[in-house]
Coordinates of C-alpha atoms and ligand atoms in Angstrom, one line a residue:
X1 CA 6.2 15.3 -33.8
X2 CA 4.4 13.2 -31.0
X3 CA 7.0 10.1 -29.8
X4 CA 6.1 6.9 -31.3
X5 CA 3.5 6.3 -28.3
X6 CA 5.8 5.1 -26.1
X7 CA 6.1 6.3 -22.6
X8 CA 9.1 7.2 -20.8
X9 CA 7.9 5.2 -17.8
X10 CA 9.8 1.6 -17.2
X11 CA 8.4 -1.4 -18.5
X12 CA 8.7 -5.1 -17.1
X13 CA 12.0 -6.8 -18.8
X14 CA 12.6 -10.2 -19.8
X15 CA 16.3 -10.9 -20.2
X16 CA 18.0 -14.4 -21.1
X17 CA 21.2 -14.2 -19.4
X18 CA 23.5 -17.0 -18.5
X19 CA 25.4 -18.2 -15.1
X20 CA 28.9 -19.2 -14.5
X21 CA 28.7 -22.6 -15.9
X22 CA 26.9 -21.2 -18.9
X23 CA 23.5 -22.6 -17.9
X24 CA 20.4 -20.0 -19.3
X25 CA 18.5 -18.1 -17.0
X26 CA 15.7 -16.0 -17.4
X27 CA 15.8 -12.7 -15.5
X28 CA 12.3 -10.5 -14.9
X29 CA 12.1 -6.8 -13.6
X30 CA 9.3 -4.8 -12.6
X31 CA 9.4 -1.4 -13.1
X32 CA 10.1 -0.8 -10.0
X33 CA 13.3 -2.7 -9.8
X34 CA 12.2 -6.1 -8.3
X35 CA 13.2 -8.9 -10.2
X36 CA 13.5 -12.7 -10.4
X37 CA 15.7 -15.2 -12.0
X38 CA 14.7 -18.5 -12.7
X39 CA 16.9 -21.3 -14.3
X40 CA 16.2 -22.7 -17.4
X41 CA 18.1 -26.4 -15.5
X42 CA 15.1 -27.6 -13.4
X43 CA 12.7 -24.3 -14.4
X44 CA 13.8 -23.5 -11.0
X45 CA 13.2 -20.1 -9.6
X46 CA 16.7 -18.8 -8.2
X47 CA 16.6 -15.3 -6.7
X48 CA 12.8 -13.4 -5.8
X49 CA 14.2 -9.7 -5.3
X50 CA 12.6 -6.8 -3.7
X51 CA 12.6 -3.3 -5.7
X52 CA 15.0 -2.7 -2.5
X53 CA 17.2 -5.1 -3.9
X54 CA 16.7 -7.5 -0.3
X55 CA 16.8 -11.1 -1.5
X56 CA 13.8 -13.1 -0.3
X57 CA 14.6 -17.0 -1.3
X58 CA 17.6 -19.0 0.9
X59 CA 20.3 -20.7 -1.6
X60 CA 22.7 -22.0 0.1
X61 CA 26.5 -20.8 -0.2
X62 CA 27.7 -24.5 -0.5
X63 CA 25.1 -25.1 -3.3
X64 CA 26.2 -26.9 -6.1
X65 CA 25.1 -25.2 -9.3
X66 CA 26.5 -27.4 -12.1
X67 CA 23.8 -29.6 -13.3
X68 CA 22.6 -32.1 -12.9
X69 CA 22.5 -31.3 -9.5
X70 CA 19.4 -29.5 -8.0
X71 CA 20.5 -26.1 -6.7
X72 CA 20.1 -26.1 -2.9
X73 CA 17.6 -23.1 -2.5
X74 CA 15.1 -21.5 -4.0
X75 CA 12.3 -22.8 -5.5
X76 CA 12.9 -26.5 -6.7
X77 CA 10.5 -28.2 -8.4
X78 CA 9.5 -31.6 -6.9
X79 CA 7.9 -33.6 -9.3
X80 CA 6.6 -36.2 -11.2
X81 CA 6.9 -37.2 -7.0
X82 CA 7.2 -35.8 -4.1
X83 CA 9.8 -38.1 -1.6
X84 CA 11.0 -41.5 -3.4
X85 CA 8.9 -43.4 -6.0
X86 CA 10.2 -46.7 -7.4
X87 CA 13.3 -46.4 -9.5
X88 CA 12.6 -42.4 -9.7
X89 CA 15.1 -40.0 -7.7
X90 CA 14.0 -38.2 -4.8
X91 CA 11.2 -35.7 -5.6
X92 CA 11.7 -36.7 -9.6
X93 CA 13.6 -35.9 -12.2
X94 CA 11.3 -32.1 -13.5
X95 CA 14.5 -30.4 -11.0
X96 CA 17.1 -31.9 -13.3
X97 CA 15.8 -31.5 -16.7
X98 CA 16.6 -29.1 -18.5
X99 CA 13.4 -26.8 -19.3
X100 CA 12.7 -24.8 -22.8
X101 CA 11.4 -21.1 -23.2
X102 CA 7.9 -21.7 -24.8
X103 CA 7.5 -19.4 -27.7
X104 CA 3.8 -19.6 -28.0
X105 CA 2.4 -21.3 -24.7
X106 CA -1.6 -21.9 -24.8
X107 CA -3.5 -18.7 -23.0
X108 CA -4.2 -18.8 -19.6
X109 CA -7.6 -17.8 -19.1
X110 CA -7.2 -16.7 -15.8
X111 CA -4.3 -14.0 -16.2
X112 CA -3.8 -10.3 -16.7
X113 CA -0.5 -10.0 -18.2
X114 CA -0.6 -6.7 -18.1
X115 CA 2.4 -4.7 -15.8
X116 CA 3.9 -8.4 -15.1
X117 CA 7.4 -9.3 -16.3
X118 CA 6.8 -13.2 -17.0
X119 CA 8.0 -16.4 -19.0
X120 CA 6.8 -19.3 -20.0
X121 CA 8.6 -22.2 -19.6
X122 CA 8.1 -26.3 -20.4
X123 CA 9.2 -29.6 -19.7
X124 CA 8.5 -32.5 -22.0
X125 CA 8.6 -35.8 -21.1
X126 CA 8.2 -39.1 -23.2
X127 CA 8.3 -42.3 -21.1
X128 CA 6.8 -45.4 -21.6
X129 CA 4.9 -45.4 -18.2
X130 CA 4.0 -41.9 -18.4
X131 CA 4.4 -39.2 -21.0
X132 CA 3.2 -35.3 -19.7
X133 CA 3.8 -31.3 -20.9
X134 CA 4.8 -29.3 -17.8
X135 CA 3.8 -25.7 -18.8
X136 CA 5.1 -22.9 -16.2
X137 CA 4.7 -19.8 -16.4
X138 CA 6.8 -17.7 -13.8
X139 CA 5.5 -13.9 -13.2
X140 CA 6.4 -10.8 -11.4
X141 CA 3.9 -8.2 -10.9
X142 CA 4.4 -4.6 -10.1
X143 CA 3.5 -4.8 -6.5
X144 CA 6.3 -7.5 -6.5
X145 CA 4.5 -10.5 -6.0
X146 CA 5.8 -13.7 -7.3
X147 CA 3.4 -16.2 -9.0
X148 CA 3.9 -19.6 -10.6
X149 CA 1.5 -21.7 -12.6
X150 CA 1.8 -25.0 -13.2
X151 CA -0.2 -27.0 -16.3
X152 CA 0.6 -30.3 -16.4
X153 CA -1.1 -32.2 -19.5
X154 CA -1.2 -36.0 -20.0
X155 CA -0.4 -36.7 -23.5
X156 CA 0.2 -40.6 -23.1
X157 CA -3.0 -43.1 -23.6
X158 CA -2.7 -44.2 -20.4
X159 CA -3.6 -42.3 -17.0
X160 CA -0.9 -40.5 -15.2
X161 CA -1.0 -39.5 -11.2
X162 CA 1.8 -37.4 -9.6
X163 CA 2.6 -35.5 -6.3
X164 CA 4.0 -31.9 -6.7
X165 CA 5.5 -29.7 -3.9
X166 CA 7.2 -25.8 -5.0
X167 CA 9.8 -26.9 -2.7
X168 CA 10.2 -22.7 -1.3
X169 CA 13.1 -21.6 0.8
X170 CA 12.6 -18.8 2.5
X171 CA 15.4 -16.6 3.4
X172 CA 15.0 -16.0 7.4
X173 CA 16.6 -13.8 10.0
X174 CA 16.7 -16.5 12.4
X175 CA 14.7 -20.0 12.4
X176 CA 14.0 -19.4 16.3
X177 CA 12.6 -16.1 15.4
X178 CA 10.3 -17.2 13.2
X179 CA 6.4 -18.5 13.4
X180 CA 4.1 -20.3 10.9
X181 CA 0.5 -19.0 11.3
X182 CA -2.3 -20.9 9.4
X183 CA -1.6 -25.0 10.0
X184 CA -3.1 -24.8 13.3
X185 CA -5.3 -28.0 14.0
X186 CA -3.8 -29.4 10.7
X187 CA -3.7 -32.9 10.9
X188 CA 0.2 -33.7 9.3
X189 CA 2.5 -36.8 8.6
X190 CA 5.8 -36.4 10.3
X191 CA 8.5 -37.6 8.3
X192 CA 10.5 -38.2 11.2
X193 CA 8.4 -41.1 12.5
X194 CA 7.9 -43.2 9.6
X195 CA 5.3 -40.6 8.2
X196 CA 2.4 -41.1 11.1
X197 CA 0.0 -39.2 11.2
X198 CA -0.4 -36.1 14.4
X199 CA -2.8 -33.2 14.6
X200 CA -1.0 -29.8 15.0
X201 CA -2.0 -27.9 18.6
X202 CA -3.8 -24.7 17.9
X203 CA -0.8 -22.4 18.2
X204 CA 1.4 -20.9 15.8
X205 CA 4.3 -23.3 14.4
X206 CA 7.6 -22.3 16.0
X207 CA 10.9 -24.0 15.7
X208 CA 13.3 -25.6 18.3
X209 CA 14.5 -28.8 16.6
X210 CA 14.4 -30.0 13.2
X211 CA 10.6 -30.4 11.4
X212 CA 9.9 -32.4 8.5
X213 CA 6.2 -32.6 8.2
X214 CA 3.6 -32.2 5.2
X215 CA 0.3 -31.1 6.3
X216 CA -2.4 -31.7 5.3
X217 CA -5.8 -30.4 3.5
X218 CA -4.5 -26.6 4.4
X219 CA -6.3 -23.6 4.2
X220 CA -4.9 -21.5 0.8
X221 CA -3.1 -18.9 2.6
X222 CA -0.2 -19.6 4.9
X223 CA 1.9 -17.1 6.4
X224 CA 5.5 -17.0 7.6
X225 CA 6.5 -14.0 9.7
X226 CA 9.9 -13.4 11.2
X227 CA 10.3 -10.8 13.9
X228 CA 13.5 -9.6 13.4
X229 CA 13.2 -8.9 9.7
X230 CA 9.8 -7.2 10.5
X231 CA 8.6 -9.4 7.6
X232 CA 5.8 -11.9 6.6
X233 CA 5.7 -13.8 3.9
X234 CA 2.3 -14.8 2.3
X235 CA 2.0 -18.3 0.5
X236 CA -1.3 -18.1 -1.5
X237 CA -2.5 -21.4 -3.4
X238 CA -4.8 -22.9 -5.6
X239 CA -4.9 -26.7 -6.5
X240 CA -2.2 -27.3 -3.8
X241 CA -3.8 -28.6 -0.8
X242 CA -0.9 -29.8 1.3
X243 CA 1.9 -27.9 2.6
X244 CA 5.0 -29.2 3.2
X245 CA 7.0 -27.8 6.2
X246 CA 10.7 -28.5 6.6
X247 CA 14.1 -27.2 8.8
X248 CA 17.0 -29.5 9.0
X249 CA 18.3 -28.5 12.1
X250 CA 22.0 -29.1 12.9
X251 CA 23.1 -32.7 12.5
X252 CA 21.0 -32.8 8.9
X253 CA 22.5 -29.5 8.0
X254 CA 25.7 -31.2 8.8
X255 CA 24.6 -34.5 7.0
X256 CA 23.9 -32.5 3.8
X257 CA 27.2 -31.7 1.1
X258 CA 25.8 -28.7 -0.2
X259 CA 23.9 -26.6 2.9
X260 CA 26.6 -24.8 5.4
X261 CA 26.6 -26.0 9.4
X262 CA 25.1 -23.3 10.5
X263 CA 22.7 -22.1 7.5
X264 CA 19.7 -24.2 8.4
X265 CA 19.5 -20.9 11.1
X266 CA 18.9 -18.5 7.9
X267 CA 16.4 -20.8 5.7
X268 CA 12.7 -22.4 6.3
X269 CA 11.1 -24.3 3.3
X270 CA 7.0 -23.9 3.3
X271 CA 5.8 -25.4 0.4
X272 CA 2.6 -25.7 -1.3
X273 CA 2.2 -28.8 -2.4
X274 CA -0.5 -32.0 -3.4
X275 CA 1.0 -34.9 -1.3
X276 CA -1.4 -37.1 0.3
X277 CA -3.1 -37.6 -2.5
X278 CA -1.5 -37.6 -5.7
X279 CA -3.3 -35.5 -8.7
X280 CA -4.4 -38.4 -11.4
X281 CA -5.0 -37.3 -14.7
X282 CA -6.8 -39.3 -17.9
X283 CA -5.4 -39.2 -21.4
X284 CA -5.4 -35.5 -22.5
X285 CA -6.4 -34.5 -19.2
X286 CA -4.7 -31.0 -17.8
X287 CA -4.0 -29.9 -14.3
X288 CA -3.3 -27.0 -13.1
X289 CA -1.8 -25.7 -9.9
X290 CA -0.6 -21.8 -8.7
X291 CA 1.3 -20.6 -5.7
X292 CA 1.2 -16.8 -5.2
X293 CA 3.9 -15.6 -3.2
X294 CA 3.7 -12.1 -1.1
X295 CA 5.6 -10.1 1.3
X296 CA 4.3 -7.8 3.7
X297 CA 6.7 -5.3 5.6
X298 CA 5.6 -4.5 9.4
X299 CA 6.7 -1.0 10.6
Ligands
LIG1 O1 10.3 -32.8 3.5 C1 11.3 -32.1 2.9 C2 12.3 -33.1 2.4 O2 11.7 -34.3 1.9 C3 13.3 -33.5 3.5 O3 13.1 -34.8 4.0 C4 14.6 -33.3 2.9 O4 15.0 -34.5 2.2 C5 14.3 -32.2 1.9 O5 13.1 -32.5 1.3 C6 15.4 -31.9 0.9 O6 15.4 -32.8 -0.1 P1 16.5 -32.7 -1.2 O7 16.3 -33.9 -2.1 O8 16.3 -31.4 -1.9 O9 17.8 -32.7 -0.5

């Protein structure tokens, strides 16, 4: 008697599992034994794994996980705003809700579920200024690669504009051996002088002092490659035109509660983002925005 069809080869798995405070996670595997675990507090992506096991995303060792506090690493969601807005917290209030597992989410046209571990997440929100769904759908594929999709929907009457930045940390060897290739002649607003505007030079980015700069109208692939780890990371977007580019360096690493003195060495956030200007939707309007992350492993 023939099995029941089922293959003996490993199949993507979706777990719910739970961390030490009892907060759900989600936790996806490839076949292959990568896997990613994203946290149901914030819909924030936690750990990106290789099939090796290597962890790709920085969280820092100080980070605070009880919410409501934003995890420090990762991939944090900034949004209904990126920065400050009004009376809203800095880069809104998506990274402190607490998101729900969307049993039947509407069909993305543009995705192959097939081999991909993935989950469906979303955020509600009813407010009297604006009122929005935030569908996201995080998803693993076999070769590894991490993808998220954003939809946001405008379900109030009146319009609703936002700013949105996947606020990535890489995990890095060492932020001096490190180089940003793909924001040459970039035009960018440097948040460390009052957000004026400069043009990047024509070389790669590399770091000697902190950077806190989103730039602007980028091309959709950006690539991070550090030497030591003989590793690049790939950030591929769609509906993200700005990217946002950002090391502490040691007197803000020592500013901040929940990042370690020294671990501003070991992290590098490159985010894809839409900054400069904000995404306005009409009543029942939908947006929707992806960022495909990649590594690529030089002998
Ligand atoms: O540009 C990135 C940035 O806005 C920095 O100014 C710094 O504040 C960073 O985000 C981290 O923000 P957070 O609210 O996560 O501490």
């Amino acid at each position: 008697m023939e099995p029941s069809g089922v293959s003996d080869e490993k199949r993507p798995t979706v777990d719910l599992i739970k961390d030490k405070n009892g907060t759900d996670q989600i936790l996806l595997q490839n076949p292959k034994g990568a896997s990613v675990k994203i946290s149901l507090h914030g819909g924030q992506v936690l750990s990106w794994k290789t099939d090796k096991g290597d962890e790709l995303l920085f969280t820092s060792a100080k980070a605070n996980s009880k919410p409501p506090h934003p995890v420090r690493g990762g991939i944090p969601i900034c949004f209904p705003q990126f920065g400050t807005r009004g009376s809203l917290e800095q880069h809104g209030f998506a990274r402190n809700k607490m998101w729900l597992v969307e049993e039947n989410p509407p069909a993305l046209p543009s995705f192959d579920s097939t081999n991909k571990a993935y989950i469906d997440l979303i955020a509600y929100n009813n407010h009297s200024c604006f009122s929005f769904e935030f569908h996201l759908r995080v998803s693993l594929a076999l070769d590894g690669n991490l993808t998220l999709i954003s939809r946001v929907r405008n379900i109030n009457s009146k319009p609703f504009s936002f700013s949105i930045a996947y606020h990535t940390y890489f995990s890095i060897s060492d932020i001096s051996e490190v180089r940003v290739e793909g924001l040459e002649t970039l035009d960018y607003l440097d948040n460390l002088f009052e957000k004026e505007r400069f043009t990047e030079q024509g070389d790669a980015l590399t770091f000697e002092s902190e950077v806190d700069r989103v730039y602007l109208n980028s091309r959709d692939v950006v690539a991070v490659f550090d030497h030591e780890k003989k590793r690049t990371f790939l950030i591929k977007k769609e509906g993200l035109p700005d990217v946002v580019v950002w090391n502490p360096w040691d007197k803000k690493a020592k500013a901040l509660t929940d990042l370690g003195d020294e671990e501003y060495k070991h992290m590098l956030c490159v985010d894809g983002a839409a900054i400069e200007k904000p995404i306005n939707l009409k009543s029942g309007e939908e947006w929707t925005g992806k960022l495909n992350l990649s590594l690529v492993l030089s002998t």
